[in-house]
Structures are given as C-alpha cells and as structure tokens.
XYZ file of C-alpha atoms in Angstrom:
683
model
C -0.072 0.018 0.089
C 2.628 2.581 0.986
C 4.693 1.524 -2.602
C 1.327 2.297 -4.288
C 0.671 5.613 -2.337
C 4.532 6.889 -2.968
C 4.052 5.951 -6.827
C 0.801 7.755 -6.968
C 2.554 10.906 -5.481
C 5.471 10.584 -7.902
C 3.032 10.164 -11.027
C 1.285 13.328 -9.724
C 4.562 15.243 -9.434
C 5.341 14.085 -12.941
C 2.098 15.118 -14.201
C 2.622 18.652 -12.652
C 6.227 19.097 -13.906
C 5.010 18.445 -17.225
C 2.178 21.011 -16.869
C 4.620 23.587 -15.514
C 6.889 23.174 -18.559
C 3.965 23.648 -20.971
C 2.474 26.655 -18.930
C 2.686 30.241 -20.098
C 2.493 31.342 -16.628
C 6.141 29.790 -15.975
C 7.702 30.306 -19.433
C 10.424 33.008 -19.778
C 10.754 33.201 -23.464
C 12.595 36.774 -23.818
C 15.513 37.173 -25.755
C 16.694 39.720 -23.242
C 15.086 39.531 -19.749
C 12.678 42.444 -19.416
C 13.804 45.755 -17.096
C 11.237 48.162 -16.558
C 13.924 50.580 -14.870
C 14.215 53.864 -16.791
C 16.536 57.186 -16.615
C 13.895 58.972 -14.526
C 15.379 60.108 -11.228
C 13.233 59.246 -8.078
C 12.136 62.245 -5.833
C 11.337 62.865 -2.383
C 7.535 63.215 -3.054
C 5.409 62.778 -6.232
C 7.270 59.803 -7.715
C 4.364 58.288 -9.257
C 4.732 58.093 -13.384
C 4.076 55.565 -15.920
C 7.484 54.009 -17.180
C 5.680 53.262 -20.367
C 4.932 57.177 -21.105
C 8.586 58.113 -19.633
C 9.884 55.685 -22.222
C 8.090 56.818 -25.404
C 9.899 59.198 -27.686
C 6.712 61.191 -28.490
C 5.457 61.114 -24.765
C 2.122 59.323 -25.709
C -0.226 59.201 -22.773
C -0.335 55.610 -23.020
C -2.541 54.939 -19.739
C -5.039 57.432 -21.219
C -5.531 55.773 -24.176
C -5.749 52.466 -22.549
C -8.536 53.686 -20.528
C -10.840 54.938 -23.464
C -10.088 52.098 -25.538
C -11.128 49.856 -22.319
C -14.435 51.691 -22.421
C -14.956 51.462 -26.016
C -14.463 55.026 -26.543
C -12.128 54.528 -29.425
C -12.512 58.135 -31.182
C -11.246 59.739 -27.899
C -8.330 56.884 -27.948
C -7.410 57.779 -31.016
C -7.501 61.568 -30.129
C -4.912 60.913 -27.401
C -2.573 59.328 -29.463
C -2.654 62.480 -32.295
C -1.856 64.494 -29.479
C 1.758 63.852 -29.418
C 1.935 61.190 -32.511
C 0.543 61.898 -35.992
C 1.403 58.436 -37.181
C -0.602 55.943 -35.275
C -1.365 53.718 -38.325
C 2.269 53.304 -39.000
C 3.447 53.111 -35.578
C 0.854 50.743 -34.676
C 2.621 48.254 -37.185
C 6.287 49.008 -37.265
C 7.495 51.197 -33.936
C 9.939 49.482 -31.763
C 7.554 49.890 -28.777
C 10.294 50.376 -26.157
C 7.049 51.487 -23.984
C 5.902 48.177 -24.014
C 9.244 46.886 -22.800
C 8.938 49.040 -19.689
C 5.320 47.955 -19.136
C 5.067 47.153 -15.146
C 2.882 44.173 -16.419
C 6.191 42.200 -17.008
C 6.213 41.602 -13.016
C 2.805 39.961 -12.906
C 2.326 38.145 -16.407
C 2.899 39.929 -20.021
C 3.604 43.247 -21.000
C 0.688 45.073 -22.661
C 0.242 44.866 -26.328
C 0.697 48.825 -26.529
C 1.385 48.715 -30.252
C -1.619 46.356 -31.313
C -3.941 48.745 -29.170
C -2.463 51.773 -31.189
C -2.957 49.871 -34.196
C -6.572 49.096 -33.901
C -7.486 52.543 -32.527
C -5.801 53.971 -35.841
C -8.428 52.456 -37.725
C -11.234 53.935 -36.107
C -13.140 56.993 -36.349
C -10.912 60.023 -36.767
C -11.176 62.836 -34.459
C -12.015 65.966 -35.861
C -8.619 68.299 -36.135
C -9.277 71.875 -35.329
C -5.963 73.734 -36.221
C -5.835 77.480 -35.054
C -6.446 80.318 -37.227
C -3.433 81.424 -39.361
C -0.827 83.002 -37.251
C 0.798 84.762 -40.134
C 4.014 82.777 -40.009
C 5.625 80.449 -42.837
C 7.525 77.564 -42.050
C 9.571 75.288 -44.739
C 10.305 71.889 -43.661
C 13.133 69.886 -45.465
C 12.336 66.234 -45.847
C 8.956 64.540 -46.014
C 10.024 61.534 -43.625
C 8.575 60.855 -40.107
C 10.675 63.879 -38.532
C 9.602 66.397 -41.103
C 6.222 65.314 -41.538
C 5.666 65.454 -37.512
C 7.019 68.871 -37.492
C 4.694 70.001 -40.143
C 1.470 68.467 -38.352
C 2.006 70.224 -35.207
C 3.375 73.470 -36.821
C -0.050 73.539 -38.895
C -2.181 72.878 -35.833
C -0.699 75.926 -34.225
C -1.642 78.195 -37.456
C 1.552 78.026 -39.199
C 1.610 77.759 -43.164
C 3.848 74.700 -43.875
C 5.505 73.786 -47.025
C 7.515 70.536 -47.209
C 10.348 70.138 -49.719
C 10.801 66.589 -50.644
C 13.541 65.234 -53.150
C 11.716 61.804 -53.815
C 8.319 61.353 -55.404
C 6.437 60.284 -52.506
C 6.334 61.215 -48.739
C 7.635 59.046 -45.906
C 11.391 58.657 -46.121
C 12.828 55.185 -44.971
C 9.543 54.092 -43.610
C 7.979 54.418 -47.127
C 10.792 53.320 -49.156
C 12.584 50.792 -46.798
C 10.394 48.859 -44.524
C 9.121 45.596 -46.190
C 5.637 44.920 -47.106
C 5.179 42.367 -44.499
C 5.531 44.791 -41.866
C 4.183 47.801 -43.325
C 1.185 48.469 -45.724
C 1.010 51.091 -48.167
C -2.652 52.035 -46.685
C -1.166 52.864 -43.205
C 1.443 55.492 -44.646
C -1.164 57.086 -47.060
C -3.937 57.279 -44.172
C -1.451 59.179 -41.772
C -0.207 61.188 -44.747
C -3.523 62.338 -45.784
C -4.270 63.450 -41.978
C -1.226 65.661 -42.265
C -1.979 67.251 -45.770
C -5.568 67.603 -44.611
C -4.261 70.302 -42.492
C -3.203 72.372 -45.421
C 0.496 71.164 -45.305
C 1.596 71.438 -48.932
C 4.320 68.855 -50.089
C 6.578 69.787 -53.027
C 7.915 66.435 -54.407
C 11.002 65.645 -56.603
C 12.244 68.905 -54.881
C 15.966 68.543 -53.750
C 17.330 71.187 -51.668
C 20.923 72.466 -52.485
C 22.817 75.267 -50.668
C 21.337 77.738 -53.138
C 17.777 76.588 -52.462
C 18.498 76.401 -48.519
C 19.511 80.210 -48.627
C 16.579 80.939 -50.323
C 14.131 79.008 -47.900
C 15.704 80.879 -45.054
C 15.042 84.255 -46.349
C 11.406 83.277 -47.832
C 10.314 81.418 -44.502
C 10.255 82.513 -41.029
C 11.529 79.046 -39.671
C 13.259 76.439 -41.538
C 13.162 72.563 -40.052
C 15.849 70.421 -41.638
C 14.574 66.749 -41.289
C 16.463 65.058 -44.089
C 17.169 61.732 -42.374
C 20.043 59.310 -43.049
C 19.515 57.876 -46.470
C 23.046 56.300 -46.946
C 24.338 52.950 -46.014
C 27.402 53.347 -43.904
C 30.347 51.747 -45.559
C 32.102 48.764 -44.202
C 35.567 48.987 -44.960
C 36.854 45.118 -45.589
C 38.876 43.711 -48.330
C 36.710 42.874 -51.155
C 33.481 44.730 -50.397
C 33.073 46.400 -53.798
C 32.884 42.631 -55.300
C 30.063 41.475 -57.403
C 27.171 40.217 -55.234
C 27.803 42.758 -52.300
C 24.527 44.637 -52.251
C 23.496 48.037 -50.425
C 21.029 47.105 -47.703
C 18.948 50.228 -48.440
C 19.148 49.673 -52.359
C 18.258 46.279 -51.882
C 15.258 47.227 -49.835
C 14.115 49.915 -51.772
C 14.162 48.022 -54.904
C 12.213 45.042 -53.256
C 9.624 47.325 -51.980
C 9.339 48.991 -55.522
C 8.627 45.281 -56.768
C 11.740 45.058 -58.614
C 13.096 41.293 -59.132
C 16.266 40.989 -57.216
C 18.485 37.865 -57.807
C 20.534 37.054 -54.779
C 21.500 33.266 -54.971
C 20.644 30.689 -52.658
C 23.040 31.485 -49.653
C 22.943 35.224 -48.360
C 24.959 36.791 -45.539
C 23.842 39.977 -43.844
C 26.263 41.493 -41.781
C 24.870 43.964 -38.727
C 22.426 43.940 -35.724
C 20.201 46.543 -36.234
C 16.850 46.966 -37.634
C 17.838 47.248 -41.123
C 20.030 44.034 -40.851
C 16.618 42.280 -39.985
C 14.661 43.684 -42.449
C 17.233 42.738 -45.104
C 17.562 39.320 -43.792
C 13.789 38.876 -43.514
C 13.348 39.965 -46.972
C 16.413 38.172 -48.310
C 14.711 34.927 -46.646
C 11.334 35.571 -48.997
C 13.633 35.543 -51.871
C 16.105 32.695 -51.350
C 13.694 30.006 -52.216
C 12.783 26.893 -50.239
C 16.160 25.520 -49.688
C 18.117 28.955 -49.533
C 19.662 29.922 -46.320
C 20.198 33.325 -44.832
C 22.930 34.083 -42.207
C 23.195 37.218 -40.134
C 26.769 37.842 -38.861
C 27.252 40.001 -35.678
C 30.326 40.997 -33.698
C 28.615 40.941 -30.636
C 25.851 39.163 -28.816
C 22.155 39.054 -28.761
C 22.467 41.240 -25.708
C 24.065 44.122 -27.543
C 21.906 44.035 -30.798
C 20.307 47.391 -31.314
C 17.520 45.877 -33.388
C 13.799 45.407 -32.030
C 13.633 42.453 -30.128
C 10.313 41.614 -31.875
C 12.136 41.512 -35.306
C 15.060 39.547 -33.983
C 12.598 37.149 -32.711
C 10.735 37.015 -36.170
C 14.001 36.484 -38.164
C 14.851 33.527 -35.563
C 11.387 32.131 -36.356
C 11.566 32.349 -39.890
C 14.691 30.350 -39.863
C 17.398 32.996 -40.455
C 20.676 31.954 -38.557
C 22.392 34.041 -36.260
C 26.258 33.956 -35.718
C 27.057 35.714 -32.932
C 30.619 37.036 -31.948
C 31.642 36.806 -35.379
C 33.840 39.658 -37.050
C 33.675 40.150 -40.892
C 37.575 40.458 -42.469
C 37.180 39.798 -46.048
C 34.930 39.088 -48.934
C 36.339 36.138 -50.597
C 35.735 35.961 -54.469
C 36.120 33.804 -57.436
C 36.045 35.140 -60.884
C 35.245 38.643 -59.398
C 32.097 37.467 -57.735
C 31.208 36.669 -53.935
C 32.099 33.351 -52.951
C 32.516 33.514 -49.220
C 32.777 35.964 -46.321
C 36.027 35.258 -44.082
C 35.341 35.975 -40.409
C 37.053 35.525 -37.034
C 35.767 34.503 -33.767
C 35.326 37.558 -31.154
C 35.122 37.779 -27.615
C 33.737 40.727 -25.602
C 35.976 43.034 -23.518
C 35.250 46.163 -21.473
C 32.700 48.760 -22.761
C 33.500 51.020 -25.505
C 32.213 54.563 -26.001
C 28.811 53.230 -26.932
C 28.326 51.667 -23.593
C 28.461 48.310 -25.241
C 31.161 45.617 -24.443
C 34.020 45.767 -27.059
C 34.565 42.864 -29.375
C 38.153 41.731 -29.734
C 39.483 39.297 -32.290
C 40.612 35.658 -31.104
C 43.886 34.988 -32.747
C 43.974 32.149 -35.022
C 40.046 31.835 -35.392
C 39.362 32.810 -38.630
C 36.741 30.625 -40.886
C 34.769 31.025 -44.211
C 30.886 31.407 -44.593
C 29.996 30.381 -48.117
C 27.689 32.755 -49.856
C 26.243 34.030 -53.115
C 25.428 37.530 -51.823
C 26.544 39.977 -48.879
C 24.586 42.624 -47.669
C 26.563 44.744 -45.156
C 24.041 46.704 -42.924
C 26.055 48.182 -40.427
C 24.569 51.462 -40.245
C 23.400 54.773 -42.158
C 24.876 58.106 -43.010
C 22.997 61.661 -42.777
C 23.318 63.309 -46.104
C 22.869 67.245 -45.861
C 24.474 68.764 -48.880
C 23.007 72.048 -48.037
C 24.496 72.410 -44.649
C 27.801 71.783 -43.215
C 27.540 69.376 -40.311
C 28.961 71.645 -37.802
C 25.931 73.999 -38.671
C 23.722 71.146 -37.667
C 25.026 71.034 -34.220
C 22.472 71.876 -31.716
C 22.637 73.346 -27.998
C 21.762 70.617 -25.308
C 18.182 70.328 -24.856
C 17.487 72.323 -28.017
C 16.583 71.685 -31.718
C 17.908 75.016 -32.644
C 21.113 74.674 -35.036
C 23.833 77.347 -35.151
C 22.032 78.749 -37.948
C 19.137 81.309 -36.647
C 15.742 80.255 -37.259
C 16.746 76.884 -38.497
C 15.995 73.690 -36.520
C 16.616 69.997 -36.853
C 15.630 66.635 -35.610
C 15.299 62.913 -36.284
C 18.262 61.164 -38.011
C 19.781 64.528 -39.332
C 20.432 65.361 -35.475
C 21.008 61.852 -33.837
C 22.112 59.915 -36.661
C 20.254 56.914 -38.138
C 17.562 55.984 -35.714
C 13.744 54.678 -35.300
C 10.692 56.299 -36.639
C 9.313 57.049 -33.199
C 12.558 58.865 -32.242
C 11.883 61.089 -35.414
C 8.404 61.673 -34.920
C 9.089 62.712 -31.376
C 11.992 65.110 -32.410
C 9.580 66.624 -34.986
C 6.855 67.175 -32.430
C 9.468 68.628 -29.954
C 11.125 70.695 -32.610
C 7.752 72.198 -33.477
C 6.950 73.093 -29.826
C 10.400 74.889 -29.804
C 9.238 76.916 -32.936
C 6.049 77.541 -31.540
C 7.689 79.058 -28.508
C 10.086 81.017 -30.717
C 7.209 82.712 -32.526
C 5.622 83.804 -29.261
C 2.967 81.562 -29.550
C 0.988 78.830 -27.474
C 1.215 75.237 -28.496
C -2.209 73.787 -29.875
C -3.256 70.827 -27.923
C -5.912 68.372 -28.855
C -8.266 67.563 -25.995
C -10.391 64.231 -25.229
C -13.590 64.211 -23.288
C -13.181 62.839 -19.822
C -10.157 62.733 -17.320
C -9.904 59.351 -16.088
C -9.483 58.640 -12.420
C -9.368 55.396 -10.598
C -10.099 54.202 -7.056
C -6.519 53.210 -5.870
C -8.107 50.085 -4.056
C -9.294 49.122 -7.645
C -5.675 49.448 -9.035
C -4.313 47.285 -6.408
C -6.823 44.784 -6.976
C -5.751 44.443 -10.659
C -2.421 43.378 -9.492
C -3.700 40.425 -7.491
C -4.665 38.694 -10.515
C -2.441 37.481 -13.523
C -3.973 38.172 -16.767
C -1.840 37.133 -19.745
C -1.932 38.994 -23.401
C -3.846 37.476 -25.889
C -1.755 35.889 -28.877
C -1.431 37.748 -31.898
C -2.387 35.670 -34.848
C 0.704 35.583 -37.788
C 1.022 33.952 -40.734
C 2.064 30.035 -40.468
C 5.882 29.840 -40.336
C 5.508 27.711 -43.651
C 3.663 30.469 -45.374
C 6.262 33.300 -45.031
C 7.801 33.231 -48.638
C 5.839 36.051 -49.631
C 5.464 39.693 -48.820
C 1.885 39.757 -47.105
C 1.747 41.284 -43.869
C 2.409 38.922 -41.325
C 0.451 40.118 -38.210
C -3.300 40.044 -38.165
C -4.844 42.953 -35.966
C -6.665 41.897 -33.020
C -10.452 42.243 -33.019
C -12.330 44.795 -30.748
C -13.289 42.474 -27.946
C -9.679 41.233 -27.383
C -8.515 44.724 -27.909
C -10.857 46.026 -25.085
C -9.773 43.323 -22.881
C -6.215 43.805 -23.348
C -6.475 47.570 -22.641
C -8.371 46.911 -19.681
C -5.075 45.053 -18.036
C -3.620 48.415 -17.923
C -2.272 48.863 -14.346
C -2.467 52.838 -14.602
C 1.063 53.404 -12.906
C 0.407 57.218 -13.525
C -2.120 57.123 -10.876
C -0.594 54.705 -8.309
C 2.813 53.044 -8.328
C 3.379 51.239 -4.941
C 5.684 48.842 -6.617
C 8.468 49.646 -3.628
C 5.672 48.916 -0.970
C 4.290 45.534 -2.317
C 8.025 43.967 -2.892
C 9.360 44.817 0.323
C 9.404 41.555 2.288
C 9.653 43.405 5.627
C 6.993 45.847 4.884
C 9.529 48.741 5.223
C 8.193 50.911 2.706
C 5.052 52.676 3.349
C 2.378 54.367 1.193
C -0.018 56.719 2.844
C -2.447 59.315 1.586
C -1.408 63.047 1.807
C -3.348 66.262 1.171
C -2.539 67.939 -2.066
C -0.421 71.180 -1.165
C 0.182 74.423 -3.173
C 1.485 77.724 -1.398
C 4.282 80.099 -1.940
C 7.411 78.966 -0.544
C 8.978 81.911 1.867
C 12.634 82.809 2.694
C 13.334 85.031 5.745
C 15.983 87.489 5.438
C 17.442 89.793 8.259
C 17.914 93.337 7.213
C 20.173 95.693 8.578
C 18.295 96.657 11.716
C 18.068 92.930 12.690
C 14.533 92.567 11.719
C 12.872 89.606 9.454
C 12.326 90.315 5.834
C 9.898 87.879 4.088
C 10.328 87.188 0.314
C 8.834 84.471 -2.078
C 11.030 82.025 -3.423
C 8.899 80.067 -5.473
C 5.846 77.728 -5.150
C 5.724 74.366 -2.909
C 3.660 72.080 -4.577
C 2.606 68.210 -3.753
C 0.640 67.181 -6.573
C -0.030 63.469 -5.908
C -2.232 61.878 -3.582
C -0.030 59.101 -2.449
C 3.208 59.245 -1.052
C 6.151 56.880 0.444
C 7.948 56.550 3.874
C 10.841 54.161 4.266
C 10.382 52.821 8.025
C 14.009 52.840 9.086
C 13.457 50.153 11.981
C 12.289 47.535 9.377
C 14.563 48.066 6.329
C 17.651 46.066 5.960
C 18.418 47.536 3.002
C 18.351 44.272 0.816
C 18.003 46.344 -2.505
C 14.741 44.567 -3.698
C 12.756 47.930 -3.892
C 15.542 49.022 -6.146
C 15.477 46.003 -8.426
C 11.685 46.667 -9.130
C 11.551 50.456 -9.011
C 10.863 51.867 -12.464
C 13.258 54.602 -12.098
C 17.021 54.754 -12.158
C 17.142 55.187 -7.981
C 16.886 53.210 -4.835
C 13.659 54.098 -2.772
C 14.943 52.912 0.611
C 17.914 55.471 0.163
C 15.923 58.373 -1.477
C 12.540 58.208 0.404
C 12.292 59.561 3.719
C 13.682 57.640 6.318
C 11.154 57.489 9.631
C 12.299 55.718 12.774
C 9.780 54.254 14.863
C 11.813 54.791 18.205
C 13.941 57.360 19.574
C 16.799 55.037 20.121
C 16.925 54.045 16.462
C 16.538 57.650 15.357
C 19.830 58.725 17.537
C 21.494 55.381 16.694
C 21.679 55.924 13.104
C 22.422 58.752 10.341
C 19.863 61.096 8.805
C 16.073 60.463 9.185
C 12.844 61.546 11.019
C 11.196 60.833 14.289
C 7.813 61.563 15.559
C 7.162 62.547 18.997
C 3.530 62.756 19.817
C 2.621 65.097 22.877
C -0.874 65.780 24.396
C -0.649 69.073 22.709
C 1.454 68.655 19.819
C 2.949 66.653 16.936
C 6.633 67.261 16.671
C 8.564 65.827 13.610
C 12.382 65.971 14.194
C 14.856 65.732 11.340
C 18.403 65.028 11.611
C 20.676 65.817 8.785
C 24.404 65.799 8.983
C 24.360 66.175 12.617
C 22.217 69.058 12.727
C 18.441 68.900 14.086
C 15.176 70.575 12.876
C 11.668 70.257 14.466
C 8.407 71.165 13.200
C 5.752 71.210 15.804
C 2.002 70.987 14.637
C 0.057 72.728 17.405
C -3.725 73.547 17.336
C -3.533 76.705 15.569
C -0.174 76.970 13.743
C 3.337 75.302 13.118
C 6.518 76.106 14.756
C 9.581 75.473 12.800
C 13.002 75.158 14.870
C 16.480 75.013 13.475
C 19.748 75.827 15.515
C 19.497 79.359 14.199
C 15.789 80.679 14.415
C 12.219 79.738 15.506
C 9.477 80.472 12.985
C 5.918 80.528 13.626
C 3.857 79.469 10.662
C 0.263 79.761 9.542
C -1.972 76.477 9.574
C -3.922 77.158 6.500
C -1.151 78.884 4.121
C 2.348 78.012 5.527
C 3.041 81.689 5.789
C 5.514 83.076 8.161
C 3.581 84.678 11.236
C 6.663 85.333 13.503
C 10.564 84.966 13.462
C 12.950 84.728 16.466
C 16.518 84.679 15.556
C 18.562 82.347 17.942
C 22.035 82.990 16.173
C 22.958 86.437 15.622
C 25.316 85.816 12.838
C 22.341 84.276 10.692
C 21.395 86.244 7.963
C 18.700 83.957 6.060
C 16.511 81.131 6.951
C 15.041 79.025 3.978
C 11.687 77.018 4.707
C 12.078 74.333 1.907
C 13.220 71.928 4.666
C 10.065 72.763 6.844
C 7.784 72.253 3.820
C 9.152 68.834 3.279
C 8.635 68.070 6.701
C 4.991 69.057 6.557
C 4.630 66.245 4.060
C 6.305 63.849 6.087
C 4.478 64.577 9.021
C 1.366 63.458 7.252
C 2.725 60.116 6.785
C 4.106 59.746 10.196
C 0.970 60.543 11.832
C -0.924 58.246 9.483
C 1.761 55.534 10.736
C 1.390 56.154 14.228
C -1.941 57.413 14.986
C -2.910 58.731 18.554
C-alpha cells in the first residue's frame, strides 16, 4: 500500500512538472530579460509616473488611451494618440515599442500589447482636427520623412503656413521606401499622410534642396526645419567589399519594396545587428527559395543588438541563422564574384564609447561562410549637402541649430535611429518653433479625464491576466510579402486595454515587493503654497520674500521605515526609476533609540498638545511642531511660527545673531512627512 501511495505521488509530480513546462505562466522566453527601470530620477515626493510614457519618444499618454479603449471610446483614444503622434497607423505596425518593454505588467504576467492597441485605434473614427487660425508665420520643412512630417503636422495645428520640400516622388522617407511590405502596408502610410495634408500642409515632391535653395528658403520662410534623415548606407571597410554580389542594404530594400526582381542566389549573409539588418535578412529569406539560407553575422551577442527584439525573434522563427561574436574581415571572391565571407571569432572585453562591450578578435580563429550575396547593414549616414555638419549641431536640450531660425531633428540630428524617435523630435522641434514665435502650443483635447480608485488598481495586481496571442502567418507561409501580423479584434483589444495598471495614478511597487514591509504608502493632502525665505535686514528685523511655490500634486506618498529596512535592495530592483527607494525616500524611525543611533532621518514625538517631527541631517537637528492653530519650525538658528492654513510666516525669532537668512524648504518637506508619520502612528 505504501509503495502504491508513493508511486501515485511520484506520478502526480511528473504530471505537475509536465504542466509547468508547458504553462505560459512559468515560461520566460524573452531574448533579453525585461527590465522596467528607466532613466527617470526618484524624488522625495510625487514619484508616481508611468514607465511606458517615460520611455516613449513622443511622450504618448498610454494609460489614458488604454482607459478610453477599455471603455470602447475609440475616437477619444485615437485623439489621445494624435496629441503627440501623427502616425498612429504606421507606428501601430512598425514601432519598436520601447514603451512596451517597460510595462509594469512584466512583473506579473505579460507586458501590455501597446502597439496592437494603437494599431486598432488608428483604424477607428478620426477625431476632428481643428487647427488654430493663421498666425501669419511661414515654415519650410526639408524632408517628408517621419521627423519632417511630424514637425509640419504640429506647426499646422498651431496655425503656421507649412510647405515641405521632398526630393523623392513620395512622402515617408525610410519608412515608405525601406520597410518591407510584410511589416507595413501602403494604406497605413497613406492614411497618416492624408491626415497631415488635410491640415493644409503642402508637399513639393521631386524637389531636392541644395545650398542655393536652402539660402532662399531661409530668406522666404520665418522658420526652417531640416529633417533630411539618413538615406545612405554606412560603408564597411573590409577587403573585397566592392565585389559583385555585395549589395547596398538600403538599395536592396528600396528595389524589393518597389516590386523589382532581385537575384540574390541561395545563400545570403547579412552583416549587422540593427533593424535594417533584420529587414534585409527577412526580405532575403523570402527571396532565396525553399532550400536557400540566410545568415546574420554580428560582432557582439544578442544582448548588444540594437534591433527591436520582436524583429530579432521573427527572423529567428523564420529560420534566419544568427552567428554571434563573428567579425567580418574579407569578402572572398572567385572570378570577381562573391564566394564566401571570411570572419574571425570575437570575444567581448570592456565597454566602449557606445556603452556596449567591445568585441576583440580571437587570434587564429578565422573561418569562411560560403555565400552568393553579402549585404553589409552596419549603419546609415546623414546626407545634408545644403548645410555643413557643424552647422547642424544643436545646443543641449534644444533643436535650434547654429544657423538662426533653422531647427533640426530625427536622423539629421541624432544619426540613424527609429521612426518613433524621429516623430518625437519633429513634435518637440515644432514646440520649440512655436515658442520662438511667441505662440501657445495647440493641444488636442479628449472628453473625460480618467481617475481610478487606488484600491481597484491594487486589486488588478492581484490577478494574473496574460496578453492575447497575436495571429501571424504560419511559418510555412512566409515566402511572400503579405502582412505577417493580423490585428486583434475589438473585444480582444478592449480586454487587453483593461489590463493596464495605470501606473500614472498609483505605483506602490516598492511597497508591494518589500519583504519586511519597510516601505509605507500613505494618503497625503495635495499642497500648493508660496515658499518663503526669511532675510535679516540691517536693523536685525526679518524680511519675508517668496522664492517660488511648494507643490505636492499626488495623493499617495512613500516613507521608508528605518526600523524595518535591512537595505536588501529589492525595491531598487523593481522600482521603475533609476534610483533606490530605500535610499531616496524619507527615512522614518519608530523609536527614539533607532533615530539617534542611525544617520539622517525623521522621528515623530507625539505629545498631548503637539505633534513634533524631528529631522536629523548631517548632525544638525530640525523640528516642525504641529499645534492647534499653527506650526513652529525650529532650527539651531531660528524659531519660525507658520500659519496653519497657508504655511506663511507669522513670527520669527533669530537665535543665532550671525544668521542672515532662513529657508523654509526643509520645513515644507517636513510638513508632508508629518502627514505620513501621523498616519503610521495615529494617536
């Protein structure tokens, strides 16, 4: 009987193990493990922000359009997107969606399918765009790519007369000409373009801009935006690179997109790890035939590849072979035509200027990869024949060039990058132009401001809800240029949007992940009052001056309870900011012994007639006492009585005769911390 029971238990364990292996709930199939930490710094207060929105180059209010979508308010959702992004149809298909990689949902189940929700909304009812009346200013835009058209869109909304000068016969730049048809349709580009031209934006096609015409534009228009992009492939300087069978990657993609026949043989090697390399490899895969082979050669590893992870995964699934840590050295030829690519194995050393680990050749490791065609996709080069490169330089935080009233953005400013970066640059440059013209930015509005009960948001995090599966063409049906991904239907999109955790309204991540309950969230009153500074004049009397405004905008704040915190760093790992909550947030001590034995921090002393919050910083003590009708702020240099309603100075007593001024900034911080301390230790 015992043997039978043990056998049954073992069988159940085997069944459970098999289920776990197959279950999506336990599967981690990321190429690179997700990390929601962003570059945003963590503040003492008001730290709530959505990491998806922080990461989006256009600043899309993703939680808001998720909220409208979940309620079936698709027109309003579409309007939210158009506030900062005039290309919802295009980016709904090809955006590298870094926002999605930072979704807080990755801690629970799957990241929201943000790009899919945008794609769905782009096909819904168009919000009515109402540009401001003409303001009398004229703007010229050079280049009808994502940056130039984005800039034109926002300038037109603000009432500018805008003309775009494009050297090609169609608008869209690299997006229009280089992105393969299995990723982006002509209809998506046309839809977004029509929206822009409907605002009155004029596009002059087949109009290249040379230095003479550039000078004329500067004289004719009040403002000029240069968004010429990076239309040239960067050279790869290895022996034999000019041999027959070596193709320019952009020319290859242009010709295939235009429907021209491309003969590339059965074996193709693509050099590079960026999005252009992925597009070239996936395009070549569709041309080499059933028995053909496409290989991507990259000097580093998957972890360092700049390409969109989704595109890397798609290439892998379609059968493209990846050879990591391989450095190309020579194109081997026979009778003047490509025969093979000679490479050496590489190893990664310390980081280089790009922040990625530097590949170094392993001596004696050379080998050859047989091939008929080589496509070196190692980057793109900006071409601006009408301006010197040094003239394109901008001040930090600005899109204004060294040439007065000439602005730039996108690839022309940052080098070859993504469509969403170019779109974001176009918008931000337009905002700068609008300010330079002394005007107010035109903002598209939606109907209903969203707001959630914090308890309901926390309940959402108690249940795992995985993202729906996006239908794709079967892998055995990819030798064509039909669109690979099928859009989700309305019900699936609404359900998916409802998974949003609305991190712009409530975070509390550091609270939920702390095993010791050392991070404490408390409800705080919103505060807004003039922040005052006390100056001692020549006769020793106090003089009160305003030095700005102290504002507390968010209703939830965080304290770190020093007595419970063992500084394990768990909150640091999960916090979406670049900082550590246990180090940055106010550190409250529950006992006076803990307070005096530690470094900086706070302690609340509750008496019958007062709540006294004591602060220790660099050995100095400060106290804010809450009395029935007033606050009293004490330092080693002064005692300041403050009004209970507006925190204004009522009375000052200087203790130190040498003191010349007293700032109340620390007192204002202590006022907020006092709210949390009182809620943690109520009478």
